[in-house]
Amino acid sequence: MDRIFGDSPSLEDDFVVINFFALEGWNLAELFHVRCVVAAPYVVPYSAPCSFERRFKKDIPILYKYLQRVPTHRVCWKDVTHWMWPLFTEDWGSWRSKLHLSPCPFTDPITGLPTTHDWAPSPLLLYGFSKEVVECPGYWPSNVRVCGFWFVHMEWQFSCNECGERSVLFSKRHLDLKDELCSTHVELQRFLMGSTSNTPIFIGFSSIGSMGFLRNSRAFLQVLEAVMEVTSYRFILFTAGYEPLDSAIHELSRELYCSDRNICCEDGVLLRDNLFCFSG
């Protein structure tokens, strides 16, 4: 960070971009006196404990009162309750101490009083989803911006480097990529193009499985089976390599082995023509 910000004669246009799982960046931005922007493809995945406001009001009463009455275009209580509250927990105390910052954000390191003379504007929070999907209530901070879904470059959309490299070459030559894809991505592309009237629904748990929140993989697959039995919905299930879910998928695939609606390739499984599963 010193190499990035330390040699510049002007930091006016510099900023740090973080997500909700990289709050270290907020403290670094404070250290170097640069703006901090938050970018997230989803709504805040956690909420403050029910006792947070009561303890905040008791432990830091002057800062609490100031956050309540400060204009909404500045950092205010809405920002704290929406996403900033972890910054005030003890977890960040030692980190801020190493950076020679005050123990509590927005306070003077000597007096402990709010730094009202240099109060920060409300941080820009960019959400990468659509208002058609997630409601944006009026109690959110004033500087929240819903930008629509973010789409990555073509080569980043492949889980294997080989297909990613080929996608760049073929996009420049305007050739048909499907003839050069690996077996997994060929099957996935066929599934995507199989019906123009019924776009697949993507289901991706990211790290939810490895964190222990998906306790019964087979029960989840049974729910999807039930939905497919009574609807025409099609699904793409991304397992992110979560072994219990992958095992449940292959077990179900073996049970459906006699069915012509079951296709397996190296890293993907098509079940009942309506569910394409891949681990990434």
PDB file of C-alpha atoms in Angstrom:
ATOM      1  CA  MET A   1       0.000   0.000   0.000  1.00  0.00           C
ATOM      2  CA  ASP A   2       2.892   2.354   0.698  1.00  0.00           C
ATOM      3  CA  ARG A   3       4.146   1.769  -2.851  1.00  0.00           C
ATOM      4  CA  ILE A   4       0.696   2.582  -4.219  1.00  0.00           C
ATOM      5  CA  PHE A   5      -0.117   5.706  -2.211  1.00  0.00           C
ATOM      6  CA  GLY A   6       3.154   6.719  -0.577  1.00  0.00           C
ATOM      7  CA  ASP A   7       4.968   8.206  -3.578  1.00  0.00           C
ATOM      8  CA  SER A   8       2.076  10.087  -5.150  1.00  0.00           C
ATOM      9  CA  PRO A   9       2.107  13.893  -4.871  1.00  0.00           C
ATOM     10  CA  SER A  10      -1.717  13.936  -4.901  1.00  0.00           C
ATOM     11  CA  LEU A  11      -4.227  11.426  -3.562  1.00  0.00           C
ATOM     12  CA  GLU A  12      -7.278  13.447  -4.549  1.00  0.00           C
ATOM     13  CA  ASP A  13      -8.494  11.012  -7.213  1.00  0.00           C
ATOM     14  CA  ASP A  14      -7.358   7.801  -5.511  1.00  0.00           C
ATOM     15  CA  PHE A  15      -9.734   5.388  -3.838  1.00  0.00           C
ATOM     16  CA  VAL A  16      -9.886   1.868  -2.438  1.00  0.00           C
ATOM     17  CA  VAL A  17     -12.558  -0.602  -3.590  1.00  0.00           C
ATOM     18  CA  ILE A  18     -13.618  -3.301  -1.146  1.00  0.00           C
ATOM     19  CA  ASN A  19     -16.370  -5.865  -0.709  1.00  0.00           C
ATOM     20  CA  PHE A  20     -18.137  -6.837   2.503  1.00  0.00           C
ATOM     21  CA  PHE A  21     -15.527  -9.494   3.280  1.00  0.00           C
ATOM     22  CA  ALA A  22     -12.507  -7.194   2.933  1.00  0.00           C
ATOM     23  CA  LEU A  23     -13.109  -4.507   5.532  1.00  0.00           C
ATOM     24  CA  GLU A  24      -9.355  -4.168   6.034  1.00  0.00           C
ATOM     25  CA  GLY A  25      -9.539  -1.887   3.029  1.00  0.00           C
ATOM     26  CA  TRP A  26     -11.687   0.600   4.906  1.00  0.00           C
ATOM     27  CA  ASN A  27      -9.025   1.050   7.578  1.00  0.00           C
ATOM     28  CA  LEU A  28      -6.283   1.329   4.948  1.00  0.00           C
ATOM     29  CA  ALA A  29      -8.279   4.002   3.142  1.00  0.00           C
ATOM     30  CA  GLU A  30      -8.600   5.870   6.435  1.00  0.00           C
ATOM     31  CA  LEU A  31      -4.850   5.554   7.004  1.00  0.00           C
ATOM     32  CA  PHE A  32      -3.968   7.013   3.592  1.00  0.00           C
ATOM     33  CA  HIS A  33      -6.819   9.556   3.607  1.00  0.00           C
ATOM     34  CA  VAL A  34      -8.383   8.283   0.394  1.00  0.00           C
ATOM     35  CA  ARG A  35     -11.978   7.448  -0.436  1.00  0.00           C
ATOM     36  CA  CYS A  36     -13.349   3.958   0.069  1.00  0.00           C
ATOM     37  CA  VAL A  37     -15.925   2.513  -2.335  1.00  0.00           C
ATOM     38  CA  VAL A  38     -17.843  -0.688  -1.629  1.00  0.00           C
ATOM     39  CA  ALA A  39     -18.820  -2.973  -4.530  1.00  0.00           C
ATOM     40  CA  ALA A  40     -20.944  -6.061  -3.921  1.00  0.00           C
ATOM     41  CA  PRO A  41     -22.968  -8.332  -6.233  1.00  0.00           C
ATOM     42  CA  TYR A  42     -25.493  -9.073  -3.481  1.00  0.00           C
ATOM     43  CA  VAL A  43     -27.208  -7.481  -0.493  1.00  0.00           C
ATOM     44  CA  VAL A  44     -25.321  -7.352   2.812  1.00  0.00           C
ATOM     45  CA  PRO A  45     -25.151 -11.032   3.876  1.00  0.00           C
ATOM     46  CA  TYR A  46     -25.313 -10.304   7.609  1.00  0.00           C
ATOM     47  CA  SER A  47     -27.070  -7.988  10.038  1.00  0.00           C
ATOM     48  CA  ALA A  48     -25.980  -6.426  13.294  1.00  0.00           C
ATOM     49  CA  PRO A  49     -26.715  -8.320  16.534  1.00  0.00           C
ATOM     50  CA  CYS A  50     -29.903  -7.183  18.220  1.00  0.00           C
ATOM     51  CA  SER A  51     -27.843  -5.762  21.101  1.00  0.00           C
ATOM     52  CA  PHE A  52     -25.519  -3.745  18.851  1.00  0.00           C
ATOM     53  CA  GLU A  53     -27.328  -0.388  18.998  1.00  0.00           C
ATOM     54  CA  ARG A  54     -27.889  -0.609  22.758  1.00  0.00           C
ATOM     55  CA  ARG A  55     -24.205  -1.335  23.427  1.00  0.00           C
ATOM     56  CA  PHE A  56     -23.055   1.302  20.930  1.00  0.00           C
ATOM     57  CA  LYS A  57     -25.250   3.916  22.624  1.00  0.00           C
ATOM     58  CA  LYS A  58     -23.902   2.903  26.027  1.00  0.00           C
ATOM     59  CA  ASP A  59     -20.196   2.623  25.136  1.00  0.00           C
ATOM     60  CA  ILE A  60     -19.859   5.512  22.647  1.00  0.00           C
ATOM     61  CA  PRO A  61     -22.766   7.869  23.489  1.00  0.00           C
ATOM     62  CA  ILE A  62     -21.328  11.046  21.950  1.00  0.00           C
ATOM     63  CA  LEU A  63     -20.526   9.358  18.627  1.00  0.00           C
ATOM     64  CA  TYR A  64     -23.948   7.696  18.646  1.00  0.00           C
ATOM     65  CA  LYS A  65     -25.731  11.042  19.055  1.00  0.00           C
ATOM     66  CA  TYR A  66     -23.660  12.628  16.299  1.00  0.00           C
ATOM     67  CA  LEU A  67     -24.342   9.770  13.864  1.00  0.00           C
ATOM     68  CA  GLN A  68     -28.053  10.189  14.552  1.00  0.00           C
ATOM     69  CA  ARG A  69     -28.192  13.886  13.669  1.00  0.00           C
ATOM     70  CA  VAL A  70     -25.559  14.204  10.918  1.00  0.00           C
ATOM     71  CA  PRO A  71     -26.951  14.891   7.382  1.00  0.00           C
ATOM     72  CA  THR A  72     -27.639  11.751   5.351  1.00  0.00           C
ATOM     73  CA  HIS A  73     -25.066  12.647   2.685  1.00  0.00           C
ATOM     74  CA  ARG A  74     -22.423  12.183   5.381  1.00  0.00           C
ATOM     75  CA  VAL A  75     -21.616   8.987   7.259  1.00  0.00           C
ATOM     76  CA  CYS A  76     -24.648   8.517   9.492  1.00  0.00           C
ATOM     77  CA  TRP A  77     -26.407   5.847  11.505  1.00  0.00           C
ATOM     78  CA  LYS A  78     -27.998   4.416   8.344  1.00  0.00           C
ATOM     79  CA  ASP A  79     -24.541   3.552   7.011  1.00  0.00           C
ATOM     80  CA  VAL A  80     -23.588   1.927  10.301  1.00  0.00           C
ATOM     81  CA  THR A  81     -26.672  -0.274  10.544  1.00  0.00           C
ATOM     82  CA  HIS A  82     -26.646  -1.201   6.844  1.00  0.00           C
ATOM     83  CA  TRP A  83     -23.061  -2.456   6.538  1.00  0.00           C
ATOM     84  CA  MET A  84     -20.481  -0.565   8.624  1.00  0.00           C
ATOM     85  CA  TRP A  85     -21.302  -1.999  12.046  1.00  0.00           C
ATOM     86  CA  PRO A  86     -18.537  -4.701  11.966  1.00  0.00           C
ATOM     87  CA  LEU A  87     -15.970  -1.877  11.805  1.00  0.00           C
ATOM     88  CA  PHE A  88     -16.919  -0.963  15.376  1.00  0.00           C
ATOM     89  CA  THR A  89     -16.421  -4.446  16.818  1.00  0.00           C
ATOM     90  CA  GLU A  90     -13.416  -5.555  18.839  1.00  0.00           C
ATOM     91  CA  ASP A  91     -12.256  -7.767  15.962  1.00  0.00           C
ATOM     92  CA  TRP A  92     -10.694  -4.735  14.282  1.00  0.00           C
ATOM     93  CA  GLY A  93      -9.129  -3.202  17.394  1.00  0.00           C
ATOM     94  CA  SER A  94      -5.687  -4.816  17.050  1.00  0.00           C
ATOM     95  CA  TRP A  95      -5.597  -4.142  13.294  1.00  0.00           C
ATOM     96  CA  ARG A  96      -6.355  -0.441  13.798  1.00  0.00           C
ATOM     97  CA  SER A  97      -3.764  -0.312  16.571  1.00  0.00           C
ATOM     98  CA  LYS A  98      -1.080  -1.653  14.211  1.00  0.00           C
ATOM     99  CA  LEU A  99      -2.032   1.057  11.723  1.00  0.00           C
ATOM    100  CA  HIS A 100      -1.809   3.689  14.496  1.00  0.00           C
ATOM    101  CA  LEU A 101      -5.455   4.619  14.051  1.00  0.00           C
ATOM    102  CA  SER A 102      -7.938   5.453  16.776  1.00  0.00           C
ATOM    103  CA  PRO A 103      -9.541   2.382  18.389  1.00  0.00           C
ATOM    104  CA  CYS A 104     -12.929   3.448  17.048  1.00  0.00           C
ATOM    105  CA  PRO A 105     -13.630   4.811  13.534  1.00  0.00           C
ATOM    106  CA  PHE A 106     -14.562   8.490  13.210  1.00  0.00           C
ATOM    107  CA  THR A 107     -13.032   9.395  16.559  1.00  0.00           C
ATOM    108  CA  ASP A 108      -9.930  11.322  17.552  1.00  0.00           C
ATOM    109  CA  PRO A 109      -7.107   9.015  18.759  1.00  0.00           C
ATOM    110  CA  ILE A 110      -6.302  11.378  21.655  1.00  0.00           C
ATOM    111  CA  THR A 111      -9.653  12.625  22.924  1.00  0.00           C
ATOM    112  CA  GLY A 112     -11.895   9.811  21.687  1.00  0.00           C
ATOM    113  CA  LEU A 113     -14.408  12.425  20.511  1.00  0.00           C
ATOM    114  CA  PRO A 114     -16.018  12.389  17.039  1.00  0.00           C
ATOM    115  CA  THR A 115     -13.870  14.042  14.362  1.00  0.00           C
ATOM    116  CA  THR A 116     -16.639  16.471  13.415  1.00  0.00           C
ATOM    117  CA  HIS A 117     -14.178  18.860  11.751  1.00  0.00           C
ATOM    118  CA  ASP A 118     -13.318  16.239   9.114  1.00  0.00           C
ATOM    119  CA  TRP A 119     -16.463  14.153   8.840  1.00  0.00           C
ATOM    120  CA  ALA A 120     -16.454  11.717   5.933  1.00  0.00           C
ATOM    121  CA  PRO A 121     -19.136  11.647   3.217  1.00  0.00           C
ATOM    122  CA  SER A 122     -21.375   8.612   3.034  1.00  0.00           C
ATOM    123  CA  PRO A 123     -19.345   5.897   1.252  1.00  0.00           C
ATOM    124  CA  LEU A 124     -20.470   4.984  -2.236  1.00  0.00           C
ATOM    125  CA  LEU A 125     -21.987   1.490  -2.129  1.00  0.00           C
ATOM    126  CA  LEU A 126     -22.433  -0.172  -5.532  1.00  0.00           C
ATOM    127  CA  TYR A 127     -24.758  -3.168  -5.761  1.00  0.00           C
ATOM    128  CA  GLY A 128     -24.404  -5.413  -8.808  1.00  0.00           C
ATOM    129  CA  PHE A 129     -27.999  -6.530  -9.139  1.00  0.00           C
ATOM    130  CA  SER A 130     -31.241  -5.244 -10.633  1.00  0.00           C
ATOM    131  CA  LYS A 131     -34.043  -3.377  -8.878  1.00  0.00           C
ATOM    132  CA  GLU A 132     -36.347  -5.815 -10.648  1.00  0.00           C
ATOM    133  CA  VAL A 133     -34.870  -8.583  -8.500  1.00  0.00           C
ATOM    134  CA  VAL A 134     -34.150  -6.907  -5.152  1.00  0.00           C
ATOM    135  CA  GLU A 135     -36.288  -4.202  -3.600  1.00  0.00           C
ATOM    136  CA  CYS A 136     -34.363  -1.115  -2.503  1.00  0.00           C
ATOM    137  CA  PRO A 137     -36.129   0.257   0.602  1.00  0.00           C
ATOM    138  CA  GLY A 138     -36.050   3.896   1.564  1.00  0.00           C
ATOM    139  CA  TYR A 139     -34.193   3.262   4.812  1.00  0.00           C
ATOM    140  CA  TRP A 140     -31.009   2.303   2.956  1.00  0.00           C
ATOM    141  CA  PRO A 141     -28.166   4.871   3.040  1.00  0.00           C
ATOM    142  CA  SER A 142     -28.436   7.722   0.543  1.00  0.00           C
ATOM    143  CA  ASN A 143     -25.277   6.747  -1.330  1.00  0.00           C
ATOM    144  CA  VAL A 144     -26.382   3.228  -2.293  1.00  0.00           C
ATOM    145  CA  ARG A 145     -26.444   2.733  -6.066  1.00  0.00           C
ATOM    146  CA  VAL A 146     -28.051  -0.301  -7.712  1.00  0.00           C
ATOM    147  CA  CYS A 147     -26.164  -0.727 -10.990  1.00  0.00           C
ATOM    148  CA  GLY A 148     -27.743  -3.795 -12.572  1.00  0.00           C
ATOM    149  CA  PHE A 149     -25.996  -7.115 -12.985  1.00  0.00           C
ATOM    150  CA  TRP A 150     -22.269  -7.143 -13.686  1.00  0.00           C
ATOM    151  CA  PHE A 151     -21.043  -9.398 -16.470  1.00  0.00           C
ATOM    152  CA  VAL A 152     -17.450 -10.543 -16.759  1.00  0.00           C
ATOM    153  CA  HIS A 153     -15.314 -10.872 -19.869  1.00  0.00           C
ATOM    154  CA  MET A 154     -16.010 -13.889 -22.055  1.00  0.00           C
ATOM    155  CA  GLU A 155     -12.769 -15.662 -21.116  1.00  0.00           C
ATOM    156  CA  TRP A 156     -13.584 -15.354 -17.398  1.00  0.00           C
ATOM    157  CA  GLN A 157     -16.850 -17.237 -17.878  1.00  0.00           C
ATOM    158  CA  PHE A 158     -15.104 -20.585 -18.339  1.00  0.00           C
ATOM    159  CA  SER A 159     -13.940 -22.726 -15.441  1.00  0.00           C
ATOM    160  CA  CYS A 160     -11.038 -24.161 -17.456  1.00  0.00           C
ATOM    161  CA  ASN A 161      -8.183 -22.084 -18.851  1.00  0.00           C
ATOM    162  CA  GLU A 162      -8.248 -23.906 -22.182  1.00  0.00           C
ATOM    163  CA  CYS A 163     -11.788 -22.818 -23.055  1.00  0.00           C
ATOM    164  CA  GLY A 164     -11.106 -19.321 -21.741  1.00  0.00           C
ATOM    165  CA  GLU A 165      -8.124 -18.907 -24.052  1.00  0.00           C
ATOM    166  CA  ARG A 166     -10.057 -20.314 -27.000  1.00  0.00           C
ATOM    167  CA  SER A 167     -12.965 -17.954 -26.361  1.00  0.00           C
ATOM    168  CA  VAL A 168     -10.693 -14.938 -26.838  1.00  0.00           C
ATOM    169  CA  LEU A 169      -9.316 -16.233 -30.121  1.00  0.00           C
ATOM    170  CA  PHE A 170     -12.690 -17.206 -31.512  1.00  0.00           C
ATOM    171  CA  SER A 171     -14.452 -14.005 -30.452  1.00  0.00           C
ATOM    172  CA  LYS A 172     -11.883 -12.006 -32.401  1.00  0.00           C
ATOM    173  CA  ARG A 173     -12.331 -14.174 -35.493  1.00  0.00           C
ATOM    174  CA  HIS A 174     -16.121 -14.371 -35.154  1.00  0.00           C
ATOM    175  CA  LEU A 175     -15.984 -18.165 -35.491  1.00  0.00           C
ATOM    176  CA  ASP A 176     -18.258 -20.763 -33.950  1.00  0.00           C
ATOM    177  CA  LEU A 177     -16.814 -21.579 -30.544  1.00  0.00           C
ATOM    178  CA  LYS A 178     -18.978 -24.612 -29.758  1.00  0.00           C
ATOM    179  CA  ASP A 179     -16.919 -26.865 -32.021  1.00  0.00           C
ATOM    180  CA  GLU A 180     -13.783 -26.159 -29.978  1.00  0.00           C
ATOM    181  CA  LEU A 181     -15.061 -26.290 -26.396  1.00  0.00           C
ATOM    182  CA  CYS A 182     -14.237 -29.036 -23.915  1.00  0.00           C
ATOM    183  CA  SER A 183     -16.851 -31.726 -23.283  1.00  0.00           C
ATOM    184  CA  THR A 184     -18.271 -30.027 -20.189  1.00  0.00           C
ATOM    185  CA  HIS A 185     -18.801 -26.650 -21.799  1.00  0.00           C
ATOM    186  CA  VAL A 186     -20.158 -28.161 -25.017  1.00  0.00           C
ATOM    187  CA  GLU A 187     -22.897 -29.906 -23.040  1.00  0.00           C
ATOM    188  CA  LEU A 188     -23.571 -26.740 -21.051  1.00  0.00           C
ATOM    189  CA  GLN A 189     -23.874 -24.673 -24.225  1.00  0.00           C
ATOM    190  CA  ARG A 190     -26.281 -27.189 -25.742  1.00  0.00           C
ATOM    191  CA  PHE A 191     -28.364 -26.982 -22.599  1.00  0.00           C
ATOM    192  CA  LEU A 192     -28.379 -23.174 -22.686  1.00  0.00           C
ATOM    193  CA  MET A 193     -29.411 -23.111 -26.330  1.00  0.00           C
ATOM    194  CA  GLY A 194     -31.921 -25.944 -25.995  1.00  0.00           C
ATOM    195  CA  SER A 195     -34.984 -23.742 -25.527  1.00  0.00           C
ATOM    196  CA  THR A 196     -35.355 -20.083 -26.420  1.00  0.00           C
ATOM    197  CA  SER A 197     -38.685 -19.808 -24.597  1.00  0.00           C
ATOM    198  CA  ASN A 198     -37.565 -21.218 -21.259  1.00  0.00           C
ATOM    199  CA  THR A 199     -34.351 -19.629 -19.994  1.00  0.00           C
ATOM    200  CA  PRO A 200     -32.572 -21.739 -17.331  1.00  0.00           C
ATOM    201  CA  ILE A 201     -32.547 -20.604 -13.712  1.00  0.00           C
ATOM    202  CA  PHE A 202     -29.048 -20.477 -12.215  1.00  0.00           C
ATOM    203  CA  ILE A 203     -28.508 -21.844  -8.701  1.00  0.00           C
ATOM    204  CA  GLY A 204     -25.093 -21.196  -7.187  1.00  0.00           C
ATOM    205  CA  PHE A 205     -24.227 -21.624  -3.511  1.00  0.00           C
ATOM    206  CA  SER A 206     -20.620 -20.417  -3.740  1.00  0.00           C
ATOM    207  CA  SER A 207     -19.056 -21.260  -0.346  1.00  0.00           C
ATOM    208  CA  ILE A 208     -22.358 -21.957   1.443  1.00  0.00           C
ATOM    209  CA  GLY A 209     -21.790 -25.699   1.220  1.00  0.00           C
ATOM    210  CA  SER A 210     -18.228 -25.645   2.530  1.00  0.00           C
ATOM    211  CA  MET A 211     -19.369 -23.371   5.379  1.00  0.00           C
ATOM    212  CA  GLY A 212     -21.792 -26.060   6.508  1.00  0.00           C
ATOM    213  CA  PHE A 213     -25.087 -24.393   5.627  1.00  0.00           C
ATOM    214  CA  LEU A 214     -26.206 -27.057   3.122  1.00  0.00           C
ATOM    215  CA  ARG A 215     -26.667 -29.974   5.481  1.00  0.00           C
ATOM    216  CA  ASN A 216     -28.759 -32.352   3.373  1.00  0.00           C
ATOM    217  CA  SER A 217     -27.718 -32.306  -0.270  1.00  0.00           C
ATOM    218  CA  ARG A 218     -30.011 -35.138  -1.303  1.00  0.00           C
ATOM    219  CA  ALA A 219     -33.061 -33.434   0.210  1.00  0.00           C
ATOM    220  CA  PHE A 220     -32.217 -30.305  -1.774  1.00  0.00           C
ATOM    221  CA  LEU A 221     -32.019 -32.310  -5.001  1.00  0.00           C
ATOM    222  CA  GLN A 222     -35.365 -33.904  -4.184  1.00  0.00           C
ATOM    223  CA  VAL A 223     -36.896 -30.433  -3.956  1.00  0.00           C
ATOM    224  CA  LEU A 224     -35.544 -29.619  -7.419  1.00  0.00           C
ATOM    225  CA  GLU A 225     -36.868 -32.940  -8.728  1.00  0.00           C
ATOM    226  CA  ALA A 226     -40.320 -32.125  -7.367  1.00  0.00           C
ATOM    227  CA  VAL A 227     -40.274 -28.712  -9.047  1.00  0.00           C
ATOM    228  CA  MET A 228     -39.247 -30.222 -12.383  1.00  0.00           C
ATOM    229  CA  GLU A 229     -42.013 -32.816 -12.159  1.00  0.00           C
ATOM    230  CA  VAL A 230     -44.760 -30.179 -12.002  1.00  0.00           C
ATOM    231  CA  THR A 231     -43.219 -27.331 -14.035  1.00  0.00           C
ATOM    232  CA  SER A 232     -41.231 -26.813 -17.206  1.00  0.00           C
ATOM    233  CA  TYR A 233     -38.466 -24.905 -15.418  1.00  0.00           C
ATOM    234  CA  ARG A 234     -34.860 -25.706 -16.281  1.00  0.00           C
ATOM    235  CA  PHE A 235     -31.972 -25.249 -13.856  1.00  0.00           C
ATOM    236  CA  ILE A 236     -28.207 -24.877 -13.892  1.00  0.00           C
ATOM    237  CA  LEU A 237     -26.751 -26.007 -10.561  1.00  0.00           C
ATOM    238  CA  PHE A 238     -23.218 -24.863  -9.737  1.00  0.00           C
ATOM    239  CA  THR A 239     -21.853 -26.936  -6.847  1.00  0.00           C
ATOM    240  CA  ALA A 240     -18.527 -25.066  -6.467  1.00  0.00           C
ATOM    241  CA  GLY A 241     -16.865 -28.427  -5.858  1.00  0.00           C
ATOM    242  CA  TYR A 242     -18.794 -29.114  -2.636  1.00  0.00           C
ATOM    243  CA  GLU A 243     -18.158 -32.842  -2.299  1.00  0.00           C
ATOM    244  CA  PRO A 244     -21.394 -33.953  -0.525  1.00  0.00           C
ATOM    245  CA  LEU A 245     -23.506 -32.213  -3.176  1.00  0.00           C
ATOM    246  CA  ASP A 246     -21.384 -33.621  -6.018  1.00  0.00           C
ATOM    247  CA  SER A 247     -21.733 -37.097  -4.514  1.00  0.00           C
ATOM    248  CA  ALA A 248     -25.503 -36.734  -4.191  1.00  0.00           C
ATOM    249  CA  ILE A 249     -25.712 -35.654  -7.840  1.00  0.00           C
ATOM    250  CA  HIS A 250     -23.703 -38.643  -9.070  1.00  0.00           C
ATOM    251  CA  GLU A 251     -25.733 -40.972  -6.866  1.00  0.00           C
ATOM    252  CA  LEU A 252     -28.927 -39.627  -8.407  1.00  0.00           C
ATOM    253  CA  SER A 253     -27.339 -39.942 -11.844  1.00  0.00           C
ATOM    254  CA  ARG A 254     -26.636 -43.626 -11.245  1.00  0.00           C
ATOM    255  CA  GLU A 255     -30.231 -44.158 -10.159  1.00  0.00           C
ATOM    256  CA  LEU A 256     -31.400 -42.599 -13.416  1.00  0.00           C
ATOM    257  CA  TYR A 257     -28.826 -44.488 -15.487  1.00  0.00           C
ATOM    258  CA  CYS A 258     -31.472 -46.399 -17.430  1.00  0.00           C
ATOM    259  CA  SER A 259     -33.195 -43.192 -18.440  1.00  0.00           C
ATOM    260  CA  ASP A 260     -32.293 -41.532 -21.734  1.00  0.00           C
ATOM    261  CA  ARG A 261     -32.784 -38.215 -19.989  1.00  0.00           C
ATOM    262  CA  ASN A 262     -29.534 -38.614 -18.077  1.00  0.00           C
ATOM    263  CA  ILE A 263     -26.225 -37.548 -19.670  1.00  0.00           C
ATOM    264  CA  CYS A 264     -22.786 -37.440 -18.019  1.00  0.00           C
ATOM    265  CA  CYS A 265     -19.631 -35.744 -19.247  1.00  0.00           C
ATOM    266  CA  GLU A 266     -16.288 -35.138 -17.580  1.00  0.00           C
ATOM    267  CA  ASP A 267     -17.415 -32.398 -15.201  1.00  0.00           C
ATOM    268  CA  GLY A 268     -21.138 -32.044 -15.837  1.00  0.00           C
ATOM    269  CA  VAL A 269     -24.310 -34.043 -15.357  1.00  0.00           C
ATOM    270  CA  LEU A 270     -27.594 -33.454 -17.177  1.00  0.00           C
ATOM    271  CA  LEU A 271     -30.540 -34.906 -15.268  1.00  0.00           C
ATOM    272  CA  ARG A 272     -34.065 -35.278 -16.650  1.00  0.00           C
ATOM    273  CA  ASP A 273     -33.238 -32.878 -19.495  1.00  0.00           C
ATOM    274  CA  ASN A 274     -33.973 -29.979 -17.138  1.00  0.00           C
ATOM    275  CA  LEU A 275     -31.125 -29.905 -14.614  1.00  0.00           C
ATOM    276  CA  PHE A 276     -27.504 -29.367 -15.626  1.00  0.00           C
ATOM    277  CA  CYS A 277     -25.065 -29.776 -12.727  1.00  0.00           C
ATOM    278  CA  PHE A 278     -21.394 -28.842 -12.816  1.00  0.00           C
ATOM    279  CA  SER A 279     -18.734 -28.304 -10.188  1.00  0.00           C
ATOM    280  CA  GLY A 280     -16.719 -25.558 -11.886  1.00  0.00           C
TER     281      GLY A 280
END
